[in-house]
Amino acid sequence: MTEKEIYFRPKQAGRKLKTALELGNAAYLYGVTGIGKTALARSLLAGKPYEYYTAEEAQPEEIPEKKEGKERMIVIDDLHCVTLQEYQESYALLIKRLLEQESVKLILISRAPVPGWLLSVHVEYRFIEIGERDFYFSREEQDKYLRQSGLNLDSGFLQKAWELGKGHPVSLKILAMENGDLDRAVKSMWLWLENHVFDQWEKELGEFLMETSIVENERSRKLLKPEFPPFFSSF
């Protein structure tokens, strides 16, 4: 079964995002590639009008600050791609101006926690942060997801999957893709890490070292030393 045929919304992340939207707070979603940040936003906004921009392609001036008419729901994705100081300042100002408008609801998405260039806006407007751990499935969610993926698994296997993956969404997607074959799934996990996580570190490490201060050390460690479940190291 392909990912398109099944989407399982993580309860904790979904609850926090729904709360942010109801309260009118900006939501800031972050975590590694593939954990389900953009999918969660799209799932909650399905059937509703919203504007979607990716900072990898859109310049700040391409995102209109004001529009005539009804309330606006805006998603700005890939904020980790904003690396030049000029664009960081422009994006921070844009986000601040958007949040000054009661008619705007904002979802921000990145691979990393709130960066230094956005901290002052974060403090002023109190983003609701939805971090990587919020996307992890509970044991009950894990079992339901695997069974809905078409896998007929006994309780012993489900317990083993939990001990290894601890509900990490990517580990479960790959386990389902490999039809429950743990050995093949672990190999695929390492390929995913190599292609979607480790290859990004060299660039991101340089960027963070350039802007890291004593205040930023704790935040930097979260990106440079992400938490992976036992699935990634048990074989």
Short mmCIF file of N, CA, C and O in Angstrom, two decimals, residues 174 185-195 198 231-235:
data_model
loop_
_atom_site.label_atom_id
_atom_site.label_comp_id
_atom_site.label_asym_id
_atom_site.label_seq_id
_atom_site.Cartn_x
_atom_site.Cartn_y
_atom_site.Cartn_z
N ILE A 174 8.51 2.84 6.48
CA ILE A 174 9.43 1.94 5.79
C ILE A 174 9.12 0.49 6.13
O ILE A 174 9.19 -0.40 5.26
N ALA A 185 13.83 -3.57 6.30
CA ALA A 185 13.41 -2.26 6.76
C ALA A 185 14.58 -1.49 7.37
O ALA A 185 14.75 -0.29 7.13
N VAL A 186 15.41 -2.17 8.17
CA VAL A 186 16.55 -1.51 8.79
C VAL A 186 17.53 -1.02 7.73
O VAL A 186 18.06 0.09 7.80
N LYS A 187 17.78 -1.83 6.70
CA LYS A 187 18.66 -1.40 5.62
C LYS A 187 18.09 -0.18 4.90
O LYS A 187 18.83 0.76 4.56
N SER A 188 16.79 -0.20 4.68
CA SER A 188 16.15 0.95 4.02
C SER A 188 16.21 2.19 4.91
O SER A 188 16.34 3.31 4.41
N MET A 189 16.12 1.99 6.23
CA MET A 189 16.21 3.12 7.15
C MET A 189 17.56 3.80 7.03
O MET A 189 17.66 5.03 7.03
N TRP A 190 18.62 3.00 6.94
CA TRP A 190 19.96 3.59 6.82
C TRP A 190 20.13 4.32 5.50
O TRP A 190 20.80 5.36 5.43
N LEU A 191 19.52 3.80 4.44
CA LEU A 191 19.56 4.50 3.17
C LEU A 191 18.81 5.83 3.28
O LEU A 191 19.25 6.84 2.73
N TRP A 192 17.69 5.82 3.97
CA TRP A 192 16.93 7.05 4.17
C TRP A 192 17.76 8.07 4.96
O TRP A 192 17.82 9.24 4.60
N LEU A 193 18.41 7.59 6.02
CA LEU A 193 19.25 8.49 6.81
C LEU A 193 20.36 9.10 5.96
O LEU A 193 20.62 10.30 6.03
N GLU A 194 21.00 8.27 5.16
CA GLU A 194 22.11 8.74 4.33
C GLU A 194 21.64 9.77 3.31
O GLU A 194 22.32 10.78 3.07
N ASN A 195 20.46 9.53 2.72
CA ASN A 195 20.00 10.39 1.63
C ASN A 195 19.20 11.61 2.08
O ASN A 195 19.15 12.61 1.35
N PHE A 198 21.78 12.69 6.82
CA PHE A 198 23.22 12.91 6.93
C PHE A 198 23.77 13.82 5.84
O PHE A 198 24.67 14.62 6.08
N PHE A 231 15.60 1.72 16.67
CA PHE A 231 15.49 1.11 15.32
C PHE A 231 16.75 1.39 14.51
O PHE A 231 17.20 0.57 13.73
N PHE A 232 17.35 2.58 14.70
CA PHE A 232 18.45 3.02 13.88
C PHE A 232 19.80 2.46 14.34
O PHE A 232 20.79 2.61 13.66
N SER A 233 19.83 1.82 15.51
CA SER A 233 21.14 1.41 16.02
C SER A 233 21.17 0.00 16.57
O SER A 233 22.17 -0.45 17.08
N SER A 234 20.05 -0.73 16.45
CA SER A 234 19.98 -2.03 17.11
C SER A 234 20.51 -3.19 16.26
O SER A 234 20.64 -4.30 16.74
N PHE A 235 20.77 -2.93 14.99
CA PHE A 235 21.21 -4.02 14.11
C PHE A 235 22.63 -3.78 13.64
O PHE A 235 23.04 -2.64 13.50
#
